[in-house]
Coordinates of C-alpha atoms in Angstrom, one line a residue:
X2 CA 0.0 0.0 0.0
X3 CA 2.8 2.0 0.8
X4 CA 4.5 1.4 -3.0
X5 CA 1.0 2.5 -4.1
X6 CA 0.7 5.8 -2.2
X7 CA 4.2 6.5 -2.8
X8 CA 3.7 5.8 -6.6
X9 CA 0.5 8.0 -6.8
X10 CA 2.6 10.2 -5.1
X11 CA 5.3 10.3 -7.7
X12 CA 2.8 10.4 -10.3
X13 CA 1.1 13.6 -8.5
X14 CA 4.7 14.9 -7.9
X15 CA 5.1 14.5 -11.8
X16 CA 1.6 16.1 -12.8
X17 CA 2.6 18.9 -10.3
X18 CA 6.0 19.2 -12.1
X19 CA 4.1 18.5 -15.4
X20 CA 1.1 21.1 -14.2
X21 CA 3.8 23.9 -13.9
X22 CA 5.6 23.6 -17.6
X23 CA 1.9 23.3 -18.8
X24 CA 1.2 26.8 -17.2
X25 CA 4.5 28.0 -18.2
X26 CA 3.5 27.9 -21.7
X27 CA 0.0 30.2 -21.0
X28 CA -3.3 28.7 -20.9
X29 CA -4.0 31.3 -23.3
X30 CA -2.2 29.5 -25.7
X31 CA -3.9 26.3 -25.2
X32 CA -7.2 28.2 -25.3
X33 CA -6.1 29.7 -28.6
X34 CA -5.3 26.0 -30.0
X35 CA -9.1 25.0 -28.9
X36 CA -10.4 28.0 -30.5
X37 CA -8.7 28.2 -33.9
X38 CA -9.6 24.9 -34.5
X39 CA -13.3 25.7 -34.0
X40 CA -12.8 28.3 -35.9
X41 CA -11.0 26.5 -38.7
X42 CA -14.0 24.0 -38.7
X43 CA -16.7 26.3 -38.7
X44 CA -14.9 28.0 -41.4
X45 CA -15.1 24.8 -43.3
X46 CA -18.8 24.4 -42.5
X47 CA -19.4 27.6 -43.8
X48 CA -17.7 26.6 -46.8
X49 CA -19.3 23.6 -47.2
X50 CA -22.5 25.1 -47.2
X51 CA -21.7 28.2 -49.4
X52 CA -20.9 25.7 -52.1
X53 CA -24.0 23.9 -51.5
X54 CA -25.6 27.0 -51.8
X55 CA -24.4 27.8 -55.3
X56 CA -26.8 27.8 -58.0
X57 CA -27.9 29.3 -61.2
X58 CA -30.0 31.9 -59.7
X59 CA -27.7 32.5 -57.3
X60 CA -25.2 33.1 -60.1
X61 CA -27.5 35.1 -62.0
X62 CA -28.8 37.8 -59.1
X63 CA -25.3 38.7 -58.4
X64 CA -24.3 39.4 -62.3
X65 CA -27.5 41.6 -62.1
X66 CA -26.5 43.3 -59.4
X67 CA -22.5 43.4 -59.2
X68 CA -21.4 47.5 -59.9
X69 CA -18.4 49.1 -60.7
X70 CA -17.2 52.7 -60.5
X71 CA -15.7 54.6 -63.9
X72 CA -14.3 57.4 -61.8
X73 CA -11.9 55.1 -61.3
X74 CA -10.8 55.4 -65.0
X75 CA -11.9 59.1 -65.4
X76 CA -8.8 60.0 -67.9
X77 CA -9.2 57.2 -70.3
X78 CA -13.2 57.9 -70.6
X79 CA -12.8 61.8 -70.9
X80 CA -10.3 60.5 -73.8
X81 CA -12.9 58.5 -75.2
X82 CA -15.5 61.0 -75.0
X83 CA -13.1 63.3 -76.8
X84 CA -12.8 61.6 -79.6
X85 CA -16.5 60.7 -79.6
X86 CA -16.7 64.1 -79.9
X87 CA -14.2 64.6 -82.5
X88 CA -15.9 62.3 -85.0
X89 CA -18.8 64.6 -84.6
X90 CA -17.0 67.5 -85.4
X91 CA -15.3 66.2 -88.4
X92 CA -18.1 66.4 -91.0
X93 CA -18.7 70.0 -89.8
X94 CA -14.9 70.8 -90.3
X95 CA -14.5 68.8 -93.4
X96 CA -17.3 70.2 -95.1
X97 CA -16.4 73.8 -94.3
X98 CA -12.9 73.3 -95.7
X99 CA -14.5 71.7 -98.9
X100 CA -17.0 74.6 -99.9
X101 CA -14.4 77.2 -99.3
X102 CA -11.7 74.6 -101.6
X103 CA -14.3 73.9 -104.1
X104 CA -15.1 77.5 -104.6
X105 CA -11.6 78.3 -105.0
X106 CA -11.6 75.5 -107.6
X107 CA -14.6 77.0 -109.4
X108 CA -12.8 80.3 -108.9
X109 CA -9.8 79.2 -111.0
X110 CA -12.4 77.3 -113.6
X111 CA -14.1 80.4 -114.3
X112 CA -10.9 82.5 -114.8
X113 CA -10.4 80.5 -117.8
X114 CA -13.7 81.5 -119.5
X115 CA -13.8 84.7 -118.3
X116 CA -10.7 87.2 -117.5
X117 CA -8.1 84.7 -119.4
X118 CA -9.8 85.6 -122.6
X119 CA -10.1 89.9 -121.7
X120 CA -6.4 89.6 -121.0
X121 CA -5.3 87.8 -123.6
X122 CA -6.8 90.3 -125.6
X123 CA -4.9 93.4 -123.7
X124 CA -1.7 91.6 -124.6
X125 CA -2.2 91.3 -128.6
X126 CA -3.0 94.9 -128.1
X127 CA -0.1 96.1 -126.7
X128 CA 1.6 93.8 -129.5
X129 CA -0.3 95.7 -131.8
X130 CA 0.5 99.4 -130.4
X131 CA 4.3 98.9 -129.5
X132 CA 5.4 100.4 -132.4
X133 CA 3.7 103.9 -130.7
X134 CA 4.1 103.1 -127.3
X135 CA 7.6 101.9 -127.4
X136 CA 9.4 99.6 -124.7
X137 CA 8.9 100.2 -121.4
X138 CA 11.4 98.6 -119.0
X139 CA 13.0 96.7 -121.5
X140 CA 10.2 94.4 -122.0
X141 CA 8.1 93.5 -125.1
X142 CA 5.2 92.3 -122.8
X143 CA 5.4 91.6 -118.9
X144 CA 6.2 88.0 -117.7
X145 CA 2.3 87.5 -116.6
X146 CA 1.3 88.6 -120.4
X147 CA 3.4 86.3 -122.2
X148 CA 1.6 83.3 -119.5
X149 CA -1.5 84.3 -120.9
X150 CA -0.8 84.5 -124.4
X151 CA 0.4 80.9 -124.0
X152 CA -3.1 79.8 -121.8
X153 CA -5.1 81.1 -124.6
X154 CA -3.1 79.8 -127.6
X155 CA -2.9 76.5 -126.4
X156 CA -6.5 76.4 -125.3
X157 CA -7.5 77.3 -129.1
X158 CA -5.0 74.6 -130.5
X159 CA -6.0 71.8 -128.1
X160 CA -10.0 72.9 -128.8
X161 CA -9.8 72.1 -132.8
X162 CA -7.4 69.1 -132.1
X163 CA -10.3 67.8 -130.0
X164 CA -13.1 68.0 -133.1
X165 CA -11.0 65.1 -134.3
X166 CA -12.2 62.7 -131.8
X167 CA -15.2 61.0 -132.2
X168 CA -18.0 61.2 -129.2
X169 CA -20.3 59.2 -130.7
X170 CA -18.0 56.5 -132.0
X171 CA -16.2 56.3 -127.9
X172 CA -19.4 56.4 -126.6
X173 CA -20.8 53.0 -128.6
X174 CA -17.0 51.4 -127.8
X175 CA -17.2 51.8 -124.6
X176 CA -21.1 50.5 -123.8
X177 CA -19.8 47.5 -126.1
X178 CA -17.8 46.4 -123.0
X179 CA -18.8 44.1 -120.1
X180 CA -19.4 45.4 -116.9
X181 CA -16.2 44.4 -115.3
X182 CA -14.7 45.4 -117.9
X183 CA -15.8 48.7 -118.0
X184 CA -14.8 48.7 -113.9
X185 CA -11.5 48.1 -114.7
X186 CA -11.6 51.2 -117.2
X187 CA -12.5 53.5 -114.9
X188 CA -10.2 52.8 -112.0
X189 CA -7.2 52.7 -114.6
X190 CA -8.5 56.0 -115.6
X191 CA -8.5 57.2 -112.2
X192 CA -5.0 56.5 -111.3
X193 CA -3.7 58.0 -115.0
X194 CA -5.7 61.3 -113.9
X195 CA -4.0 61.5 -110.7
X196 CA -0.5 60.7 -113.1
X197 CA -1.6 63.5 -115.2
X198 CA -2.4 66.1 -113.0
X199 CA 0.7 65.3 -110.9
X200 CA 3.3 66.0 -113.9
X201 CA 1.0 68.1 -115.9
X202 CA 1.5 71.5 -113.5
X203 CA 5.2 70.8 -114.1
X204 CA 5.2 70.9 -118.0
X205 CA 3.0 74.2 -117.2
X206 CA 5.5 75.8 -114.5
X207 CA 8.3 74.9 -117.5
X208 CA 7.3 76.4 -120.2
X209 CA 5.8 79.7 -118.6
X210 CA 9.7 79.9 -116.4
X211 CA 11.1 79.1 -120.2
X212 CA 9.3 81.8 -122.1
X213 CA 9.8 84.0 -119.3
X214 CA 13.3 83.8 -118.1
X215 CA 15.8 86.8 -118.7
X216 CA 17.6 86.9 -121.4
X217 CA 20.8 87.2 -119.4
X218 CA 20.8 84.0 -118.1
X219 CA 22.7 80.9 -119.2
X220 CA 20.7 79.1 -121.2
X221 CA 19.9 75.6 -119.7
X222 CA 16.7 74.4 -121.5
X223 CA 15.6 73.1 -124.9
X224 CA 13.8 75.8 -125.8
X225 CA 10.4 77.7 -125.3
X226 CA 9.3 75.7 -128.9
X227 CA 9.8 72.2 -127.3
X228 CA 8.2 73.2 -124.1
X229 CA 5.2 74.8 -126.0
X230 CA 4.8 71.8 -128.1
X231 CA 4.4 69.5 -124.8
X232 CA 2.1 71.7 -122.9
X233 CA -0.2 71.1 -126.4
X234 CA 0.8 67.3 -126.0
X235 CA -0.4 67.2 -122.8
X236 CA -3.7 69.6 -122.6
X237 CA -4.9 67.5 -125.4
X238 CA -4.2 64.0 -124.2
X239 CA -5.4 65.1 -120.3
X240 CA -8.4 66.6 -121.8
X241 CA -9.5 63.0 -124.0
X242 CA -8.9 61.1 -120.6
X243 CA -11.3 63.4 -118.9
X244 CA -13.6 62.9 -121.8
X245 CA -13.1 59.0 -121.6
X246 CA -13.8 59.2 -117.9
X247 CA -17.2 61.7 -118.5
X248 CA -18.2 58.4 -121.5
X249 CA -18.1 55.9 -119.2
X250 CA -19.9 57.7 -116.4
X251 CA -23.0 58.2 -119.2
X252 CA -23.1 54.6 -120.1
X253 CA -23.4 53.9 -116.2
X254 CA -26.4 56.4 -116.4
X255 CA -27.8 54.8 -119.1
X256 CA -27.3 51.3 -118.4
X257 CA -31.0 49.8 -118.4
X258 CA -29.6 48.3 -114.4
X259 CA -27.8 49.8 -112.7
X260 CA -25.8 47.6 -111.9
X261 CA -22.6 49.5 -113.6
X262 CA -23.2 52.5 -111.6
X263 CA -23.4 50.8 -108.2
X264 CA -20.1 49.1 -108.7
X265 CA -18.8 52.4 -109.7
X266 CA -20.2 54.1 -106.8
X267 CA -18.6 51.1 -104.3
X268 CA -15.4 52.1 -105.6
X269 CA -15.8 54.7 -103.7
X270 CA -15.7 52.6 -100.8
X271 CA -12.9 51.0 -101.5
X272 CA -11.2 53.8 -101.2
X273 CA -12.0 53.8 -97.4
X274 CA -10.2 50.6 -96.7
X275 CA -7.2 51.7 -98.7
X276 CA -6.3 54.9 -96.7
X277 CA -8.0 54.7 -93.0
X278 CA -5.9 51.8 -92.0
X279 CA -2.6 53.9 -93.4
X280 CA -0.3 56.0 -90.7
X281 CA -1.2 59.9 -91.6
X282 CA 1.0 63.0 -91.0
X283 CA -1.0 66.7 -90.7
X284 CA 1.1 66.9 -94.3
X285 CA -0.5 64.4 -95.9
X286 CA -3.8 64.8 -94.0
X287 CA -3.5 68.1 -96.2
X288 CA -2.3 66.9 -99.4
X289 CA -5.4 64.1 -98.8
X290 CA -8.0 67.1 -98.2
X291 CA -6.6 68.8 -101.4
X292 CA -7.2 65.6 -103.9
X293 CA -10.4 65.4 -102.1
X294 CA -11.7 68.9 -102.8
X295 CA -10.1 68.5 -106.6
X296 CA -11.8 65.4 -107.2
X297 CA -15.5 66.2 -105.9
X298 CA -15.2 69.5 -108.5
X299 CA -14.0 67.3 -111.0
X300 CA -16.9 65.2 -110.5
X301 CA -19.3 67.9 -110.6
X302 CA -18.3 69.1 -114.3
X303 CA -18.3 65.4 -115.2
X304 CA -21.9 65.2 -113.8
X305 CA -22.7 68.4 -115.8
X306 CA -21.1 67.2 -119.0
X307 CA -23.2 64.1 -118.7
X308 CA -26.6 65.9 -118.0
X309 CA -25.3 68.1 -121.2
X310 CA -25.4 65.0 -123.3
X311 CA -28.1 63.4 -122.0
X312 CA -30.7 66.5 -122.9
X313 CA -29.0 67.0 -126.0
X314 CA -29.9 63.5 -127.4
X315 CA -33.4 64.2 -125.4
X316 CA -33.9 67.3 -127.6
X317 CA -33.6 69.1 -123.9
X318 CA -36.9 67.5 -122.7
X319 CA -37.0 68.5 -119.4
X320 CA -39.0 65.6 -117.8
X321 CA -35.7 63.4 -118.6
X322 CA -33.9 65.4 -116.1
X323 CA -35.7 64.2 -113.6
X324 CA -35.1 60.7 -114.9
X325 CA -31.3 61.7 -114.3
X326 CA -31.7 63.8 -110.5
X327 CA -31.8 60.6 -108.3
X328 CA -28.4 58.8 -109.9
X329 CA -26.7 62.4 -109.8
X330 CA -28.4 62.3 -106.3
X331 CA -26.8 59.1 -105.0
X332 CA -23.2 59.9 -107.1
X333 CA -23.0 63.1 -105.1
X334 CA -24.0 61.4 -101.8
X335 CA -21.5 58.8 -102.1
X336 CA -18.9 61.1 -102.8
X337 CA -19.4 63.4 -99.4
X338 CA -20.3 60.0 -97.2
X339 CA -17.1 58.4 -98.4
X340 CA -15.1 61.3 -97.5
X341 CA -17.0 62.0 -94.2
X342 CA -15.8 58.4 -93.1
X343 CA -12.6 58.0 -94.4
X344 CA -11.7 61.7 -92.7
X345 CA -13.4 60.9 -89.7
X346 CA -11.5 57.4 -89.2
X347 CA -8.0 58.8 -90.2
X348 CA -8.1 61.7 -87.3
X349 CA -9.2 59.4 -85.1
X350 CA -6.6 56.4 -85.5
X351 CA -3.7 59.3 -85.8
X352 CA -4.9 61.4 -83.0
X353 CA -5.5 64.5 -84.9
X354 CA -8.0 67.2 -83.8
X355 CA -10.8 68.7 -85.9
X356 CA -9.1 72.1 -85.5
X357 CA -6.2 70.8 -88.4
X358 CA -9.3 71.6 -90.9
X359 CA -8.8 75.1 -89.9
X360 CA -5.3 75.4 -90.3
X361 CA -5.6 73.7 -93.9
X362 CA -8.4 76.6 -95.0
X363 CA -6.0 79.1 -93.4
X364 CA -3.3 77.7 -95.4
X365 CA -5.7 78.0 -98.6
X366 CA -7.0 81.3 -97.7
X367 CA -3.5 82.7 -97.3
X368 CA -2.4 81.6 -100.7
X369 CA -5.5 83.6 -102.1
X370 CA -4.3 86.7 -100.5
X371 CA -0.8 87.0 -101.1
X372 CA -1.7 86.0 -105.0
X373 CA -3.0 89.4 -104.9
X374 CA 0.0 91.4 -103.5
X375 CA 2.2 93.7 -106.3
X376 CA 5.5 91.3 -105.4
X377 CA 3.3 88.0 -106.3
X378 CA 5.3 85.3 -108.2
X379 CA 2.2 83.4 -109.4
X380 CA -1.2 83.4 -110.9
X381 CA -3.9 81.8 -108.2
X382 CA -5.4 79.6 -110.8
X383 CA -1.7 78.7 -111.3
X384 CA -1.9 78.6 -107.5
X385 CA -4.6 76.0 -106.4
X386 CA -3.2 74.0 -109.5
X387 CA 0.0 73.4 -107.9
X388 CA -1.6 72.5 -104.0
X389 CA -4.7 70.5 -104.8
X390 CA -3.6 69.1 -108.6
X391 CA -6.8 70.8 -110.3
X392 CA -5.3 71.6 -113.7
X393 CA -8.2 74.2 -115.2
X394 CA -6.9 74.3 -118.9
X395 CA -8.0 70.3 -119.9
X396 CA -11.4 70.7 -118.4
X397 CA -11.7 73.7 -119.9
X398 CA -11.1 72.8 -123.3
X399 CA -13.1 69.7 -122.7
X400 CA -16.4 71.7 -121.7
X401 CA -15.8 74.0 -124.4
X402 CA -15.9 71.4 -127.0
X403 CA -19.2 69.6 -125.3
X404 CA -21.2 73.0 -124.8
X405 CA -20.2 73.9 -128.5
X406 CA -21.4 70.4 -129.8
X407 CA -24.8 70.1 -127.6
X408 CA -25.6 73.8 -128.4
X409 CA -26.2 75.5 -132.1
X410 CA -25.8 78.6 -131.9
X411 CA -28.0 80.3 -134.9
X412 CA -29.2 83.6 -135.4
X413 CA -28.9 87.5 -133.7
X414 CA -31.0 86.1 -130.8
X415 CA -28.4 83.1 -130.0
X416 CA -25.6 85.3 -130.2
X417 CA -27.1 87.8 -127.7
X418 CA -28.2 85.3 -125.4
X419 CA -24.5 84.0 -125.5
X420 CA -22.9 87.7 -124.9
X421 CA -25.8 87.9 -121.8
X422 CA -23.9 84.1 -120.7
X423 CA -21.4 85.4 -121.2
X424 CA -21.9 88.7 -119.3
X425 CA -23.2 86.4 -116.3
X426 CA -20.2 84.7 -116.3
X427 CA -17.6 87.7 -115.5
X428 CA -20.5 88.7 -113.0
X429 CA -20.6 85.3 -110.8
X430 CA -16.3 85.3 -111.2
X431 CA -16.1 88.4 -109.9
X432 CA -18.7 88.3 -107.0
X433 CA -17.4 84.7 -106.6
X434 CA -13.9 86.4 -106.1
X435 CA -14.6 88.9 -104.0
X436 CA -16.6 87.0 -101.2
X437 CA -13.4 85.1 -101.3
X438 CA -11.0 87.4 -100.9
X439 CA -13.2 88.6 -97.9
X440 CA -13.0 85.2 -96.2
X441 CA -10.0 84.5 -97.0
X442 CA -8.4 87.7 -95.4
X443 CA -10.9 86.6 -91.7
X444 CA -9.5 83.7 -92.1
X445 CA -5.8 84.7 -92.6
X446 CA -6.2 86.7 -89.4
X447 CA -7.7 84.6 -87.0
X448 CA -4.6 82.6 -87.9
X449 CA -2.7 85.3 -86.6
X450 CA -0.6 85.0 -90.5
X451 CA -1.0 89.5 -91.8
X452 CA 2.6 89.6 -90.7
X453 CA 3.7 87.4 -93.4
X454 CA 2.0 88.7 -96.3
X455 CA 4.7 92.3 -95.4
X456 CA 7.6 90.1 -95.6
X457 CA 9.5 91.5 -99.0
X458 CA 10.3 88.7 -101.7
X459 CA 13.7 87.1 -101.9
X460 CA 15.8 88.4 -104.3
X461 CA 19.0 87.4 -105.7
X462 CA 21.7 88.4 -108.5
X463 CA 22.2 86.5 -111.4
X464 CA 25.2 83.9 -110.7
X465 CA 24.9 84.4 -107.2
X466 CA 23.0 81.8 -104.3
X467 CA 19.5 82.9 -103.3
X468 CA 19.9 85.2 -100.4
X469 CA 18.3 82.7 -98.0
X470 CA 21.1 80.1 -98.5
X471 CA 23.6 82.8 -98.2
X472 CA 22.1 83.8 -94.7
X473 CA 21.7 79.9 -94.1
X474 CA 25.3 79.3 -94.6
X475 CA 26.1 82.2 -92.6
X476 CA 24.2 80.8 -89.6
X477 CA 25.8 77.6 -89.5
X478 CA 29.1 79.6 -89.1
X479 CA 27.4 81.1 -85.5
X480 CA 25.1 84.0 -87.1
X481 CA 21.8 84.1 -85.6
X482 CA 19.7 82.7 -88.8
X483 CA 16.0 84.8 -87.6
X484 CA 16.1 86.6 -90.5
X485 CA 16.4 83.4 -92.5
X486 CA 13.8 82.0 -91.2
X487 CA 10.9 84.1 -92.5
X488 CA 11.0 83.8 -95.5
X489 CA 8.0 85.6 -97.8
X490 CA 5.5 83.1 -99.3
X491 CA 5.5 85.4 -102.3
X492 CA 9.2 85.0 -103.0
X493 CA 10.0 83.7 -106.7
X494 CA 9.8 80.3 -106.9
X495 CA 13.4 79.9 -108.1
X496 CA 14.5 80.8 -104.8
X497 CA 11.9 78.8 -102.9
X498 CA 12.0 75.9 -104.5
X499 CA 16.0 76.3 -103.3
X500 CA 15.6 77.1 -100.3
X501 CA 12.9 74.4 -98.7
X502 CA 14.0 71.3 -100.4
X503 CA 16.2 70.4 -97.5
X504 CA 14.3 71.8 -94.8
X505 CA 11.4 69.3 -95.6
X506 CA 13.9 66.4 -95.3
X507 CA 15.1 67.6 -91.6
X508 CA 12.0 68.6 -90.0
X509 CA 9.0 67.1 -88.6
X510 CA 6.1 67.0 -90.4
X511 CA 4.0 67.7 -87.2
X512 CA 6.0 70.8 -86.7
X513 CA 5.5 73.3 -90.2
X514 CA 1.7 72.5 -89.7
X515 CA 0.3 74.7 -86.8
X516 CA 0.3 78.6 -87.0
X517 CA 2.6 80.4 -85.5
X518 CA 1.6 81.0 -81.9
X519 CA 3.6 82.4 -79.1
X520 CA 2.6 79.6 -76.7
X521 CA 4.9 77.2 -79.1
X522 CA 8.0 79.6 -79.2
X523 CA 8.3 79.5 -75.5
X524 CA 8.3 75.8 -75.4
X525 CA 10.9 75.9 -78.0
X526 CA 13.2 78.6 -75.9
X527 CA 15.3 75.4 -74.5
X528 CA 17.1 74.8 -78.3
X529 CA 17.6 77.6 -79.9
X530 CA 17.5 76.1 -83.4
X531 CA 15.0 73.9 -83.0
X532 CA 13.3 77.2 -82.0
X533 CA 14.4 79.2 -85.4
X534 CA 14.0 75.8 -87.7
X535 CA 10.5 75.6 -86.5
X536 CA 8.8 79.0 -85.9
X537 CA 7.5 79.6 -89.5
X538 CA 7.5 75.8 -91.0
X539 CA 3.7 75.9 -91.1
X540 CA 2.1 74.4 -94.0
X541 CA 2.5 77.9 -96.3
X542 CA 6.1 76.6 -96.1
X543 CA 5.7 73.5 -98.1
X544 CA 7.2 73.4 -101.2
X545 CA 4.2 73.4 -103.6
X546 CA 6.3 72.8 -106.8
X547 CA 7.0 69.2 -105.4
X548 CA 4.5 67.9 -103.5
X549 CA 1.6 66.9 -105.8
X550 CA -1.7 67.5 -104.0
X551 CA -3.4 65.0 -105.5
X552 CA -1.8 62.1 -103.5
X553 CA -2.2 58.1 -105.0
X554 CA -2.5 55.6 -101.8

């Protein structure tokens, strides 16, 4: 008994000595243990019966009512809305740009009909009375005479040399042709006007500079004969294409389906795909705007010389006008929802604001007014031929020889209803021209652009380097080069076409495309020649004898 007391003894001493380390370690702890593992099972109870709880409806009332916040993301959805925004603005903007280009372009057509034929006939006066009048400044007839003498002779030339060709005979050739044939036609004839326009202003700009150029110069060209004979060349072949082109636009019309003129119309649409999905520059954003504006005007004149031939083999019944109106209708429509889209898109995969359309009309409406200043170097017509790659002279001679064919022209009363047309004609020019000038001055000066129409023309000895590459040379050598940089837009183009070659080559196209605003200059202060490179590079600064408006994607 003793063994057993003194056993349960040790065994009490050990619990004692066991209680002890026990209590050492904290009861806490041990009530901790207990709890987290109720804890960790009636977590997994919980569990358990969430997932038993799952179901479809379950699933379904918390997608209807699960939120989320866009403040969150407030820049990217202001960006959004931005260009939500911009879109809307574009057709606005775009359209804006192409009434004030289009009447530009019907400013330069009319010229042809109109003034070009008054001051062609000033000039063979003055030939006529030299012998009493005698020389005055060494000069038979002043440089912008001897251009129109040339418009007007080779307007007559090209205008019999087009009685040769057959309208009627083209006409029956070309509706002989299958429709996809006739598709193919008019896209090749498409590209070759864009081929035409684009080296046609150059055999112009040639032979004017050859016939012109003092006398005292080196002579470096084939002649003025030469030139003359290709600006003929060329007036006449442009002018059959555009009559090709205005043929198979009237078989489309009067196709019995019209199935020929739908496919001609999609074309349109094609041109979408080939140019939204294209990396754009404000540069050639412009040039695109310019081939757009030239190509709706030439359109227009192709609808009208299809309406012209249409009455005429109508006997001008007017009720068969009306047949025409809805296909004219849905030509036009295409033409300004195609280029709606295809702008629209374009700014908004480059990031460019709708405000660049206001810059481009600046750039347009500038151009206008200094064509107007004593120290010009350039007619306007000649002018909007070399930015947008409208080329007045073939259309002109074209429409001549259509309106001349469709309308006889018998009697005193004909002839004084033709003087009245006539009459009309100088009238709506010169209204037409004055309105522009108006705008176009507003325009230049919410641009903030007067002060460069008072910068004086380049000038520069025979022999000698244009005075802006002297300056330039002189500013590489430490001379500040600000007076370099402002350069007149009316300078000959000799000299400019010297002097911004290479600058277009260094530069960044984003940079020569806003207008000059102080806000820029101070950014700029931190590199002074990025500062004088870029303070005048707008878009007046191109160089419009080469870059081609009319720009083939």
């Amino acid at each position: 008994m003793a063994d057993a007391a003194a056993l349960n003894g040790e065994d009490k001493e050990e619990d004692g000595g066991k209680k002890p380390r026990t209590a050492a370690t904290g009861p806490t702890e041990t009530l901790g243990f207990y709890e987290s593992s109720d804890w960790s099972l009636g977590e997994a109870k919980r569990k358990k019966q969430s997932l038993s709880d799952l179901s479809l409806l379950r699933f379904i009332s918390a997608e209807l009512t699960r939120g989320y916040f866009l403040e969150h993301n407030e820049a990217k959805y202001k960006e959004r809305r931005e260009r939500v925004y911009t879109c809307l603005r574009i057709p606005r903007e775009l359209e804006k740009l192409m009434i004030f280009g289009f009447f530009l372009c019907l400013d330069a057509f009319l010229y042809v009909f109109t003034l070009l034929p008054l001051r062609v006939l000033l000039a063979f006066i003055r030939l006529i009375t030299l012998p009493c009048c005698g020389l005055s400044g060494g000069r038979v007839l002043q440089p912008a005479q001897v251009c129109d003498i040339m418009k007007g002779v080779i307007l007559i030339i090209c205008y019999f040399m087009m009685h040769y060709v057959d309208y009627s005979m083209m006409y029956h050739l070309i509706r002989g042709q299958s429709v996809i044939k006739l598709y193919i036609i008019y896209n090749m004839l498409e590209v070759a006007d864009r081929l035409f326009s684009s080296f046609g202003q150059d055999i112009l700009d040639a032979l004017y500079w050859t016939a012109t150029e003092p006398k005292e110069r080196k002579r470096a060209h084939i002649g003025v004969i030469p030139h003359f004979f290709m600006a003929v060349l060329y007036v006449f072949l442009h002018a059959i294409l555009i009559l090709v082109q205005a043929t198979t636009l009237n078989v489309a019309f009067n196709s019995h389906n019209k199935s020929l003129l739908t496919i001609m119309m999609s074309n349109n649409f094609v041109e979408i795909k080939g140019s939204v999905f294209k990396k754009f520059e404000k540069n050639n954003l412009f040039q695109m705007s310019n081939s757009d504006i030239k190509e709706r005007f030439t359109n227009y004149v192709l609808l009208l010389i299809v309406c012209l031939r249409n009455m005429e083999q109508f006997s001008w019944n007017p009720d068969h006008l009306w047949v025409l109106f809805p296909d004219v209708c849905m030509v036009i429509a295409s033409e300004i929802a195609v280029d709606v889209v295809k702008h629209a898109f374009i700014t908004k995969f480059n990031d460019i604001t709708a405000d660049v359309y206001s810059e481009y009309r600046a750039s347009l409406a500038f151009e206008l007014v200094s064509s107007r200043q004593k120290n010009a170097y350039t007619d306007y017509s000649d002018s909007v031929s070399r930015r947008m790659g409208f080329i007045p002279l073939p259309l002109a001679v074209l429409l001549i020889r259509v309106v001349t064919s469709s309308i006889k022209v018998q009697g005193i009363l004909a002839y004084t209803c033709v003087v009245l047309f006539y009459l009309g004609l100088i009238t709506l020019k010169v209204l037409n021209s004055i309105v522009l000038l108006g705008k176009s001055c507003q325009y230049v000066k919410e641009a903030k652009m007067e002060e460069k129409l008072f910068q004086p023309p380049a000038t520069g000895a025979p022999g000698k380097p244009p005075k802006k590459a002297q300056s330039k040379s002189k500013s590489s050598q430490g001379i500040p080069a600000e007076e370099t940089v402002n350069t007149s837009i009316t300078s000959q183009p000799i000299h400019q076409a010297a002097s911004t070659a290479p600058l277009l080559v260094e530069t960044n196209p984003d940079k020569f495309l806003t207008t000059p605003d102080g806000e820029e200059k101070d950014i700029t202060q931190d590199n002074s020649e990025l500062k004088h490179r870029s303070a005048n590079k707008d878009l007046l600064d191109i160089d419009r004898f080469t870059i081609c408006g009319n720009r083939i994607d």
